[in-house]
């Protein structure tokens, strides 16, 4: 029992106390969040119960209760029943003790269900002491960051390991203790001393004492109210993610796992995600998405817009880079020699570069512009993440097998046509890379076959397993049941390569989305312009005829009212249109208003300039308006600063509208979003809206986790050209222009 043994035990004890200290500091920070959350959550529960009619008690008693007299007595909601209690209920005529017991038991069950499901929403525009306390408590944990979380996790695991070792090593700390202990205990003590020494040495090498001390400093730092609210508005997703984790009201597990078959989900759960090169925490469903890509190797991540597909992709790359560095047995520069390639539309190239740099320690090289070949050679030599565009990819030599560790393709629906040159280039790279992650919130639009084309690039076997009738199980007949069976079978067949989650399933804290169709009667001037477009057979002119004569435009007048109302409420507005000339008219119309107008964001605006316009719009204090061409700005750019969205006209493809709305209503949004779609009664708008509804039902059946009531064969394969021709002919017939041109020109 020498000095060395005592010193080893003393070092182990110091490490144990440091680990317990940081774990305790974290526990107190978590408890501060729970304490701040409790009264807010109780208030939400009470409000929900007060809104539940007492008739809902029948839902949990299979209709056995007679509640008429209870309701007539003034106890019309579940909340009032619980507040009344047994004595008040017994005073209701015709209600006996047995009924009282049943009513209260049913009410308690509903209250428990509400308690487990409701979420607290934090209103940044109406801060009050209780929400401020919650935001400040969350701010402490958010500011501690991933490094703090890692330190706490290590400390917790280390404390659990050190406690029993210190107890076992006690006989080695003194001669008398050693003599009094039996041979078996002395042997265990020596083994424990050796392990304590090893753990202390490892802690010194990894700087654990310093990381524990820093974590404690961060967790004990008094939060600043202004900094906390500013942090919440900028990074609300992180705050809400922590809140869901601490409250235990995380999204439904099955929903977070995309309702995958159990055998696939089980394999994914077994993947351990390395976060050492990642700078941000993941939400539960995001971590599952990253593990899905790692477990299945070549997949499509089809999460709905706004769920953070980019950070999931970065998590995959950071994991692979850390794994490669560890396998090499050396501490290289972040990312080591591993090579990863991200292919994306030009408009989001800057956004990808920013996200990788901000959210990981990976090296980024932009493979775009006049020097892209030199940049490509540098990336191949030094490794890291190369970011390029679909068009630039065609100019680079395809890699040798396994030369590039992973390929990420953003907005992958852009390569759904297998005959296109960009599609062939992506397919070749996907074949040569051991891992590929295709990302798209819109995996199919008009034809399910397009989705199969994406699957074929990743797993020809799965693609071949999909039958030849657009996944409908050979059912071409009209009717909901046939399509439902086909869509369920389709999703099951693609489960090994396809994961999709929807906002409603996993973002319980997302502010409300209110969509309003603003139907306007065309003015006489509008009608005249529309009639001219119909007579000419010009489909595109028909779609924008409501803006052809701005001085008498009913849609423009309504748009001005919406923007002015938003401005009076201090809200920012994004205005989308398919047409550049419509955006020009809107800009001229709004130029005299109080709110500054930014844009328009159109296809030929360079990517960096697009991002600057969005940044300037977001940085403007008070109301502002951003004009954007829907097919250019509906991809990749995040516009959470906006809480009002205006669609100048309905789109031919529902996915264009979905993408545009999701740019504002997405994870990170902290205010409710109002969407106004400007529609003209009669004519092309009404016909397009009906087509949109049919296309959306088809998309829901095959790409989302939702049943579909009905769909028709022509909802699947009507082309845009055919749709335009049909609408032109129908409108010409409706307006009695049978001698007009039947063409559908643009």
XYZ file of C-alpha atoms in Angstrom:
746
model
C 0.000 0.000 0.000
C 2.403 2.661 -1.192
C 2.333 6.293 -2.074
C 1.684 5.568 -5.736
C -1.564 3.791 -4.963
C -2.772 6.597 -2.720
C -1.925 9.167 -5.393
C -3.804 7.175 -8.052
C -6.874 7.029 -5.811
C -6.579 10.764 -5.038
C -6.420 11.568 -8.768
C -9.444 9.380 -9.352
C -11.315 11.143 -6.563
C -10.524 14.597 -7.988
C -11.741 13.460 -11.411
C -14.874 11.985 -9.834
C -15.667 15.219 -8.008
C -15.110 17.277 -11.170
C -17.377 14.960 -13.161
C -20.090 15.035 -10.527
C -19.763 18.792 -10.315
C -20.428 19.436 -14.008
C -23.222 16.831 -14.064
C -24.795 18.573 -11.062
C -24.485 22.010 -12.690
C -26.216 20.630 -15.777
C -28.925 19.018 -13.676
C -29.657 22.331 -11.957
C -29.811 24.132 -15.339
C -32.276 21.519 -16.597
C -34.365 21.832 -13.443
C -34.485 25.625 -13.951
C -36.048 25.015 -17.371
C -38.595 22.590 -15.897
C -39.504 25.049 -13.159
C -40.005 27.863 -15.675
C -41.965 25.608 -18.017
C -44.345 24.173 -15.433
C -46.723 27.167 -14.949
C -46.796 27.897 -18.688
C -47.585 24.293 -19.514
C -50.262 24.084 -16.838
C -51.898 27.180 -18.307
C -51.934 25.670 -21.807
C -53.413 22.434 -20.440
C -56.126 24.353 -18.592
C -56.933 26.352 -21.717
C -57.195 23.195 -23.831
C -59.439 21.484 -21.279
C -61.668 24.559 -21.108
C -62.071 24.333 -24.884
C -62.993 20.615 -24.862
C -66.784 20.156 -24.833
C -68.034 17.851 -22.132
C -69.437 15.571 -24.838
C -65.862 14.452 -25.525
C -66.070 12.390 -22.327
C -68.102 9.941 -24.399
C -64.936 9.202 -26.408
C -63.302 7.470 -23.450
C -66.403 5.736 -22.118
C -67.734 4.314 -25.389
C -70.832 6.494 -25.138
C -72.051 5.115 -21.800
C -72.389 8.443 -19.985
C -75.502 10.619 -19.967
C -74.164 14.121 -20.003
C -77.168 16.211 -21.022
C -78.037 17.402 -17.524
C -74.371 18.051 -16.720
C -74.049 20.287 -19.746
C -77.283 22.117 -18.984
C -76.072 22.802 -15.451
C -73.302 25.024 -16.820
C -70.520 22.449 -16.843
C -70.093 22.514 -20.603
C -66.378 21.717 -20.862
C -64.027 19.080 -19.492
C -62.126 21.806 -17.672
C -65.232 22.971 -15.841
C -66.090 19.398 -14.857
C -62.656 18.895 -13.299
C -62.858 22.254 -11.559
C -66.322 21.451 -10.193
C -65.234 18.227 -8.490
C -67.440 15.475 -7.004
C -69.507 17.649 -4.657
C -70.693 20.058 -7.376
C -71.425 17.171 -9.759
C -73.570 15.402 -7.188
C -75.795 18.496 -7.046
C -76.728 18.026 -10.709
C -80.237 16.491 -10.943
C -80.204 12.864 -12.037
C -76.454 12.387 -11.505
C -75.616 9.739 -8.922
C -72.376 8.807 -7.235
C -71.523 6.119 -9.795
C -71.983 8.549 -12.684
C -69.902 11.172 -10.863
C -67.072 8.669 -10.462
C -67.249 7.711 -14.138
C -67.356 11.345 -15.297
C -64.358 12.348 -13.212
C -62.376 9.266 -14.260
C -63.074 10.006 -17.924
C -62.171 13.672 -17.442
C -58.923 12.697 -15.720
C -57.994 10.442 -18.644
C -58.593 13.260 -21.123
C -56.638 15.662 -18.929
C -53.725 13.235 -18.831
C -53.779 12.914 -22.625
C -53.839 16.705 -23.047
C -51.017 17.082 -20.518
C -48.857 14.697 -22.538
C -49.549 16.192 -25.959
C -49.840 19.983 -25.694
C -46.777 22.136 -26.264
C -45.863 25.588 -25.021
C -45.392 28.192 -27.757
C -43.191 31.180 -27.005
C -44.447 34.487 -28.416
C -41.487 36.722 -29.249
C -43.777 39.668 -29.890
C -45.410 39.505 -26.456
C -42.709 38.654 -23.919
C -43.904 38.462 -20.334
C -42.109 37.486 -17.125
C -42.911 33.782 -17.268
C -41.879 33.271 -20.893
C -38.803 35.420 -20.290
C -37.815 33.136 -17.404
C -38.190 30.103 -19.669
C -36.191 31.625 -22.524
C -33.415 32.671 -20.131
C -33.251 29.175 -18.615
C -33.060 27.604 -22.071
C -30.463 30.172 -23.137
C -28.006 28.839 -20.556
C -28.115 25.359 -22.060
C -28.114 26.550 -25.673
C -25.084 28.755 -25.057
C -23.217 25.861 -23.463
C -23.465 24.351 -26.933
C -22.505 20.915 -28.227
C -19.149 21.074 -26.426
C -20.953 21.545 -23.128
C -23.335 18.715 -23.909
C -20.442 16.402 -24.771
C -18.664 17.363 -21.538
C -21.796 16.594 -19.508
C -22.289 13.247 -21.237
C -18.654 12.285 -20.588
C -18.886 13.471 -16.997
C -22.055 11.476 -16.336
C -20.590 8.290 -17.817
C -17.275 8.821 -16.004
C -18.922 9.433 -12.625
C -20.906 6.194 -12.985
C -17.685 4.348 -13.703
C -15.513 6.024 -11.056
C -17.908 5.673 -8.099
C -17.701 1.845 -7.807
C -13.945 1.910 -8.549
C -13.257 4.358 -5.711
C -15.285 2.200 -3.320
C -13.429 -0.929 -4.429
C -10.020 0.804 -4.098
C -10.465 1.830 -0.450
C -8.365 -1.074 0.962
C -5.446 0.226 -1.078
C -5.471 3.666 0.566
C -4.016 2.587 3.919
C -1.985 -0.234 5.475
C -4.571 -1.007 8.160
C -7.445 -1.148 5.651
C -5.356 -3.491 3.535
C -4.610 -5.803 6.435
C -8.230 -5.923 7.554
C -9.479 -6.689 4.033
C -9.409 -10.238 2.836
C -7.305 -11.458 -0.074
C -10.181 -11.184 -2.526
C -10.937 -7.564 -1.591
C -7.233 -6.668 -1.778
C -7.058 -8.118 -5.296
C -10.108 -6.117 -6.335
C -8.560 -3.013 -4.759
C -5.331 -3.372 -6.754
C -7.323 -3.848 -9.968
C -9.434 -0.796 -9.144
C -6.303 1.293 -8.482
C -4.886 0.305 -11.865
C -8.112 1.276 -13.608
C -8.322 4.578 -11.709
C -4.771 5.392 -12.756
C -5.608 4.562 -16.364
C -8.752 6.700 -16.351
C -6.928 9.644 -14.759
C -4.136 9.422 -17.336
C -6.674 9.297 -20.159
C -8.502 12.311 -18.703
C -5.252 14.277 -18.589
C -4.448 13.393 -22.210
C -7.916 14.434 -23.394
C -8.066 17.616 -21.296
C -11.212 16.502 -19.475
C -10.547 18.623 -16.381
C -10.425 21.734 -18.570
C -13.540 20.803 -20.543
C -15.436 20.045 -17.317
C -14.371 23.377 -15.835
C -15.418 25.282 -18.976
C -18.769 23.504 -19.072
C -19.432 24.432 -15.447
C -18.524 28.067 -16.125
C -20.952 28.144 -19.068
C -23.735 26.466 -17.097
C -23.330 28.785 -14.107
C -23.049 32.030 -16.112
C -26.048 34.287 -15.285
C -28.197 34.693 -18.418
C -28.832 38.118 -19.892
C -32.464 38.807 -20.754
C -31.798 40.686 -23.999
C -29.224 38.156 -25.160
C -31.619 35.313 -24.363
C -34.471 36.769 -26.441
C -32.117 37.640 -29.293
C -30.730 34.125 -29.230
C -34.212 32.627 -29.269
C -35.295 34.674 -32.262
C -32.165 33.728 -34.192
C -31.996 30.051 -33.164
C -35.469 29.135 -32.003
C -35.129 25.592 -33.360
C -32.356 24.849 -30.847
C -34.386 26.282 -27.964
C -37.496 24.322 -28.905
C -35.468 21.163 -29.429
C -34.119 21.401 -25.884
C -37.564 22.194 -24.559
C -39.048 19.078 -26.182
C -36.220 16.942 -24.831
C -36.442 18.262 -21.275
C -40.236 18.191 -21.125
C -40.392 14.660 -22.497
C -42.927 15.764 -25.102
C -40.839 14.903 -28.132
C -42.614 13.968 -31.380
C -44.107 10.512 -31.742
C -41.304 8.008 -32.277
C -42.953 6.350 -35.259
C -43.453 9.740 -36.925
C -39.868 10.799 -36.203
C -38.708 7.550 -37.807
C -40.809 8.118 -40.894
C -43.060 5.117 -40.193
C -40.368 2.823 -41.530
C -40.787 -0.942 -41.232
C -39.466 -2.128 -37.884
C -36.589 -4.143 -39.345
C -35.240 -1.037 -41.112
C -35.824 1.249 -38.114
C -34.075 -1.204 -35.787
C -30.998 -1.285 -37.995
C -30.911 2.519 -38.093
C -31.234 2.846 -34.306
C -28.103 0.744 -33.917
C -25.895 3.362 -35.599
C -23.886 5.538 -33.215
C -23.494 9.078 -34.544
C -20.076 10.738 -34.085
C -20.537 14.460 -33.395
C -16.908 15.445 -32.736
C -16.678 17.467 -35.983
C -20.194 18.910 -35.755
C -20.862 22.273 -34.088
C -24.615 22.046 -33.538
C -26.976 19.681 -31.786
C -29.506 17.639 -33.724
C -33.143 17.133 -32.971
C -34.187 13.537 -32.425
C -35.722 13.078 -35.858
C -32.678 14.730 -37.481
C -30.290 12.351 -35.728
C -32.431 9.463 -36.951
C -32.293 10.833 -40.504
C -28.505 11.033 -40.407
C -28.270 7.502 -39.004
C -30.677 6.277 -41.709
C -28.343 7.608 -44.400
C -25.362 5.970 -42.713
C -27.077 2.629 -42.149
C -28.622 2.344 -45.615
C -25.658 3.951 -47.483
C -27.577 5.192 -50.568
C -30.878 6.880 -49.794
C -33.354 9.645 -50.551
C -34.116 11.976 -47.644
C -37.546 13.319 -48.587
C -38.392 15.331 -45.464
C -40.937 18.064 -45.959
C -39.523 21.538 -46.499
C -38.293 23.213 -43.337
C -37.197 20.169 -41.346
C -33.449 20.706 -41.710
C -32.322 18.306 -44.423
C -29.091 20.300 -44.830
C -27.972 19.824 -41.220
C -28.780 16.112 -41.475
C -26.518 15.868 -44.511
C -23.773 17.786 -42.701
C -24.130 15.413 -39.740
C -23.562 12.468 -42.095
C -20.444 14.049 -43.605
C -19.072 15.055 -40.189
C -19.567 11.500 -38.919
C -17.803 9.977 -41.931
C -14.945 12.486 -41.678
C -14.450 11.726 -37.981
C -14.631 8.008 -38.682
C -12.047 8.331 -41.453
C -9.703 10.357 -39.277
C -9.988 7.835 -36.460
C -9.347 4.947 -38.846
C -6.208 6.681 -40.103
C -4.878 6.763 -36.550
C -3.754 10.358 -36.748
C -5.077 13.789 -35.829
C -5.329 15.409 -39.235
C -6.913 18.682 -40.180
C -10.673 18.597 -39.789
C -12.070 16.214 -42.311
C -8.689 14.607 -43.024
C -8.208 13.314 -46.551
C -11.782 12.119 -46.868
C -13.528 13.656 -49.880
C -17.219 14.509 -50.043
C -19.119 16.211 -52.842
C -22.287 18.290 -52.561
C -24.172 18.998 -55.804
C -26.844 21.688 -55.633
C -28.591 24.396 -57.681
C -26.460 27.491 -58.266
C -28.854 29.596 -56.212
C -28.030 27.788 -52.961
C -24.298 27.206 -53.445
C -23.470 30.093 -51.105
C -25.973 28.830 -48.542
C -24.396 25.354 -48.548
C -20.920 26.807 -48.068
C -22.094 28.946 -45.158
C -23.938 26.085 -43.485
C -20.995 23.672 -43.650
C -18.570 26.272 -42.295
C -20.914 27.368 -39.499
C -22.162 23.949 -38.430
C -19.106 21.743 -38.763
C -15.311 21.709 -38.654
C -15.112 20.386 -42.216
C -13.003 22.051 -44.888
C -15.111 23.496 -47.731
C -14.030 24.121 -51.329
C -16.329 25.826 -53.838
C -16.065 24.059 -57.213
C -17.734 26.719 -59.324
C -16.835 29.687 -61.483
C -13.972 30.227 -63.928
C -11.348 28.619 -61.637
C -13.397 25.524 -60.864
C -10.937 23.092 -62.457
C -8.095 24.383 -60.267
C -10.413 24.246 -57.245
C -11.354 20.670 -58.189
C -7.687 19.620 -58.289
C -7.078 21.272 -54.906
C -10.111 19.520 -53.401
C -8.946 16.147 -54.683
C -5.540 16.750 -53.130
C -6.590 18.161 -49.767
C -9.974 16.519 -49.193
C -12.946 17.964 -47.341
C -16.286 18.958 -48.835
C -16.491 20.140 -52.428
C -19.623 22.114 -53.293
C -20.618 22.402 -56.944
C -23.599 22.832 -59.246
C -25.381 20.397 -61.540
C -23.981 22.073 -64.633
C -20.414 22.282 -63.300
C -20.488 18.602 -62.307
C -20.635 17.582 -65.973
C -17.213 19.167 -66.539
C -15.431 17.166 -63.837
C -14.015 13.668 -64.365
C -16.022 10.978 -62.620
C -14.219 9.522 -59.606
C -12.735 6.076 -59.353
C -14.689 3.636 -57.218
C -14.623 4.729 -53.540
C -12.393 7.737 -54.361
C -15.097 10.064 -53.011
C -16.568 8.906 -49.703
C -20.048 10.362 -50.132
C -22.162 12.251 -52.649
C -24.904 14.636 -51.510
C -27.411 15.855 -54.098
C -29.644 18.740 -53.030
C -32.981 19.342 -54.783
C -32.524 15.894 -56.306
C -35.829 16.089 -58.176
C -33.836 18.201 -60.644
C -32.342 14.943 -61.996
C -35.556 12.945 -62.278
C -35.293 12.784 -66.096
C -32.824 9.945 -66.808
C -32.140 11.216 -70.331
C -30.939 14.662 -69.224
C -27.172 15.258 -69.214
C -27.181 16.433 -65.597
C -29.058 13.283 -64.571
C -26.532 11.046 -66.316
C -23.647 12.859 -64.600
C -25.254 12.499 -61.159
C -26.079 8.837 -61.822
C -22.441 8.088 -62.708
C -21.131 9.783 -59.558
C -23.756 8.022 -57.420
C -22.647 4.686 -58.873
C -18.962 5.338 -58.147
C -19.443 6.655 -54.582
C -19.981 4.144 -51.744
C -22.556 6.456 -50.177
C -25.085 8.814 -51.725
C -27.680 11.040 -50.102
C -30.337 12.535 -52.372
C -32.325 15.335 -50.734
C -35.690 16.565 -51.927
C -38.945 17.565 -50.369
C -40.636 16.889 -53.717
C -39.529 13.455 -54.921
C -42.267 13.312 -57.554
C -44.575 15.801 -59.188
C -46.713 14.554 -62.070
C -45.561 10.936 -62.414
C -44.601 8.365 -59.829
C -42.238 7.002 -62.482
C -40.050 10.065 -61.913
C -39.543 8.975 -58.327
C -38.595 5.512 -59.516
C -35.909 7.114 -61.686
C -34.292 8.640 -58.598
C -34.468 5.321 -56.760
C -32.818 3.557 -59.709
C -29.706 5.725 -59.352
C -29.320 4.501 -55.780
C -30.640 0.945 -55.758
C -31.680 -0.639 -59.072
C -33.011 -3.648 -57.189
C -35.548 -1.560 -55.264
C -36.475 0.286 -58.459
C -37.076 -3.003 -60.263
C -39.223 -4.221 -57.383
C -41.658 -1.363 -58.022
C -44.180 -2.639 -60.520
C -44.619 -1.064 -63.903
C -47.851 0.798 -63.231
C -46.599 3.770 -61.242
C -46.623 1.804 -58.002
C -50.379 1.324 -58.156
C -50.231 -2.450 -57.915
C -51.588 -2.725 -61.448
C -54.741 -0.866 -60.408
C -55.638 1.599 -63.123
C -59.259 1.660 -62.097
C -60.739 4.795 -60.656
C -61.412 4.666 -56.926
C -59.895 5.459 -53.548
C -59.282 1.919 -52.306
C -57.146 0.897 -55.281
C -54.960 3.955 -54.956
C -54.679 3.549 -51.190
C -53.493 -0.053 -51.542
C -51.044 1.006 -54.241
C -49.612 3.896 -52.235
C -49.123 1.786 -49.087
C -47.385 -0.914 -51.118
C -45.258 1.735 -52.821
C -44.030 3.247 -49.557
C -43.250 -0.194 -48.134
C -41.279 -1.142 -51.240
C -39.108 2.007 -51.136
C -38.558 2.001 -47.347
C -34.938 0.727 -47.626
C -33.957 3.837 -49.598
C -36.549 6.491 -48.740
C -37.259 8.414 -45.534
C -39.793 11.205 -45.219
C -41.157 13.113 -42.211
C -43.748 15.892 -42.283
C -43.737 19.124 -40.280
C -47.018 18.363 -38.537
C -45.586 15.090 -37.231
C -42.277 16.294 -35.806
C -42.400 20.082 -35.291
C -44.944 20.460 -32.535
C -43.674 23.964 -31.777
C -44.028 25.327 -35.315
C -46.264 28.414 -35.272
C -49.593 28.166 -37.001
C -49.894 28.311 -40.773
C -53.056 29.990 -42.000
C -53.689 29.658 -45.725
C -56.317 31.889 -47.303
C -57.546 31.840 -50.868
C -58.297 35.451 -51.768
C -60.919 35.216 -54.500
C -61.285 38.477 -56.412
C -63.845 39.498 -59.017
C -61.985 40.742 -62.072
C -62.540 44.384 -62.913
C -63.919 45.304 -66.324
C -60.384 46.172 -67.403
C -59.101 42.820 -66.113
C -61.876 40.985 -67.964
C -60.956 42.724 -71.186
C -57.271 41.793 -70.855
C -58.217 38.215 -69.999
C -60.538 37.930 -72.983
C -57.773 39.083 -75.320
C -55.407 36.447 -73.923
C -58.030 33.695 -74.276
C -58.837 34.706 -77.861
C -55.110 34.545 -78.694
C -54.830 31.108 -77.091
C -52.001 32.453 -74.942
C -52.066 30.402 -71.719
C -49.314 32.333 -69.947
C -50.969 35.660 -70.799
C -54.228 34.281 -69.381
C -52.439 33.474 -66.079
C -51.116 37.013 -65.674
C -53.942 38.971 -67.305
C -55.096 40.208 -63.887
C -51.928 42.344 -63.731
C -51.867 43.499 -67.361
C -53.600 46.818 -66.572
C -52.287 47.820 -63.131
C -54.398 50.930 -62.700
C -57.621 48.866 -62.575
C -56.282 45.516 -61.274
C -58.438 43.853 -58.596
C -55.612 41.496 -57.562
C -53.121 44.344 -57.205
C -55.537 46.268 -55.051
C -55.945 43.296 -52.727
C -52.192 42.699 -52.668
C -51.635 46.325 -51.658
C -54.144 45.945 -48.821
C -52.430 42.771 -47.540
C -48.983 44.405 -47.599
C -50.257 47.559 -45.896
C -51.979 45.544 -43.162
C -48.824 43.508 -42.616
C -46.794 46.705 -42.402
C -49.143 48.179 -39.815
C -48.524 45.058 -37.717
C -44.758 45.325 -38.157
C -44.659 42.174 -40.307
C -42.464 41.365 -43.288
C -44.001 40.042 -46.502
C -42.719 37.847 -49.323
C -44.534 38.150 -52.664
C -44.129 35.244 -55.098
C -45.019 35.137 -58.783
C -44.019 32.905 -61.670
C -43.734 35.935 -63.954
C -41.044 38.596 -63.967
C -43.299 41.226 -65.502
C -45.858 40.651 -62.726
C -43.131 41.248 -60.140
C -42.168 44.461 -61.962
C -45.772 45.635 -61.779
C -45.965 44.712 -58.089
C -42.740 46.593 -57.401
C -44.057 49.736 -59.076
C -47.341 49.427 -57.185
C -45.660 49.058 -53.788
C -42.897 51.598 -54.398
C -44.913 54.407 -52.853
C -45.707 52.421 -49.713
C -44.096 52.778 -46.310
C -42.300 49.434 -46.382
C -39.010 49.096 -48.308
C -39.184 46.672 -51.244
C -36.337 44.218 -51.937
C -35.689 42.196 -55.062
C -36.955 40.825 -57.238
C -35.124 37.531 -56.795
C -35.173 36.100 -60.308
C -33.363 33.285 -62.064
C -30.498 35.301 -63.512
C -29.551 37.026 -60.237
C -26.195 35.504 -59.123
C -26.407 33.189 -56.125
C -24.342 35.422 -53.830
C -26.480 38.420 -54.742
C -29.669 36.456 -54.010
C -28.421 35.599 -50.540
C -27.472 39.243 -49.872
C -30.960 40.380 -50.865
C -32.528 37.872 -48.439
C -30.077 38.906 -45.695
C -30.841 42.610 -46.222
C -34.566 41.881 -46.132
C -34.178 39.939 -42.868
C -32.001 42.650 -41.308
C -34.488 45.442 -41.971
C -36.111 46.634 -38.735
C -39.864 46.737 -39.046
C -41.970 45.939 -42.104
C -40.413 45.109 -45.465
C -41.374 43.386 -48.713
C -39.353 40.845 -50.686
C -40.316 40.079 -54.282
C -39.332 36.684 -55.631
C -39.848 34.586 -58.726
C -41.342 31.407 -57.326
C -39.268 28.971 -59.378
C -36.031 30.793 -58.468
C -36.564 31.656 -54.803
C -38.663 28.645 -53.875
C -35.480 26.555 -53.781
C -32.905 26.620 -51.014
C -33.263 30.139 -49.611
C -34.609 30.514 -46.077
C -37.002 33.390 -45.461
C -38.038 32.914 -41.829
C -38.021 36.689 -41.386
C -41.330 36.793 -43.262
C -44.617 36.073 -41.545
C -46.850 36.939 -44.522
C -46.624 35.185 -47.888
C -48.516 36.288 -51.006
C -48.839 34.061 -54.083
C -49.805 36.255 -57.029
C -51.342 33.370 -58.967
C -51.821 29.588 -58.621
C -49.014 27.447 -60.003
C -49.203 24.530 -62.424
C -47.180 22.337 -60.076
C -48.298 22.126 -56.443
C -44.719 21.567 -55.347
C -43.807 25.115 -56.395
C -46.368 26.493 -53.968
C -45.367 24.042 -51.220
C -41.706 25.023 -51.556
C -42.437 28.741 -51.547
C -44.585 28.590 -48.409
C -42.049 26.353 -46.678
C -39.316 28.966 -47.180
C -41.073 31.042 -44.512
C -42.974 28.400 -42.525
C -40.092 26.183 -41.483
C -38.061 25.147 -38.471
C -36.698 28.340 -36.941
C -39.818 30.393 -37.634
C -41.025 32.021 -34.418
C -44.186 33.788 -35.603
C -47.390 32.489 -37.179
C -47.327 32.593 -40.981
C -50.249 33.802 -43.091
C -50.377 32.700 -46.719
C -52.602 34.582 -49.171
C -53.162 33.108 -52.623
C -54.637 35.686 -55.009
C -57.228 34.071 -57.272
C -59.626 35.411 -59.864
C -63.123 33.952 -59.978
C -63.928 31.992 -63.105
C -61.388 31.256 -65.768
C -57.870 29.934 -65.573
C -57.335 30.340 -61.812
C -60.317 28.191 -60.889
C -59.302 25.481 -63.347
C -55.713 25.473 -62.072
C -56.850 25.245 -58.456
C -58.875 22.123 -59.261
C -55.866 20.586 -61.009
C -53.631 21.466 -58.061
C -55.974 19.671 -55.679
C -55.835 16.475 -57.745
C -52.031 16.604 -58.083
C -51.620 17.219 -54.358
C -53.733 14.167 -53.533
C -51.530 12.026 -55.761
C -48.376 13.348 -54.087
C -49.850 12.644 -50.657
C -50.682 9.074 -51.610
C -47.242 8.104 -52.808
C -44.708 10.421 -51.178
C -46.229 11.442 -47.849
C -47.474 9.300 -44.981
C -51.123 9.984 -45.550
C -54.034 8.172 -47.114
C -55.742 9.490 -50.231
C -59.466 9.503 -50.787
C -59.408 9.286 -54.546
C -57.303 9.990 -57.591
C -57.754 9.592 -61.315
C -55.368 8.287 -63.978
C -55.141 11.701 -65.613
C -53.952 13.194 -62.326
C -50.812 11.141 -62.769
C -49.673 11.729 -66.300
C -51.115 14.991 -67.594
C -48.209 17.086 -68.858
C -48.012 20.837 -68.355
C -48.432 21.392 -72.096
C -51.515 19.199 -72.262
C -52.974 20.921 -69.205
C -52.452 24.345 -70.785
C -54.027 23.266 -74.074
C -57.049 21.820 -72.312
C -57.619 24.945 -70.209
C -57.290 27.243 -73.219
C -59.853 25.241 -75.180
C -62.277 25.103 -72.251
C -62.011 28.834 -71.662
C -62.473 29.615 -75.338
C -65.622 27.490 -75.329
C -66.896 29.087 -72.110
C -66.442 32.585 -73.534
C -67.923 31.634 -76.902
C -64.690 32.047 -78.841
C -64.936 28.879 -80.931
C -63.245 30.597 -83.856
C -60.215 31.591 -81.773
C -56.775 30.016 -81.928
C -56.673 26.754 -79.892
C -52.947 26.952 -79.216
C -51.443 27.387 -75.768
C -48.537 29.704 -76.407
C -46.499 31.403 -73.742
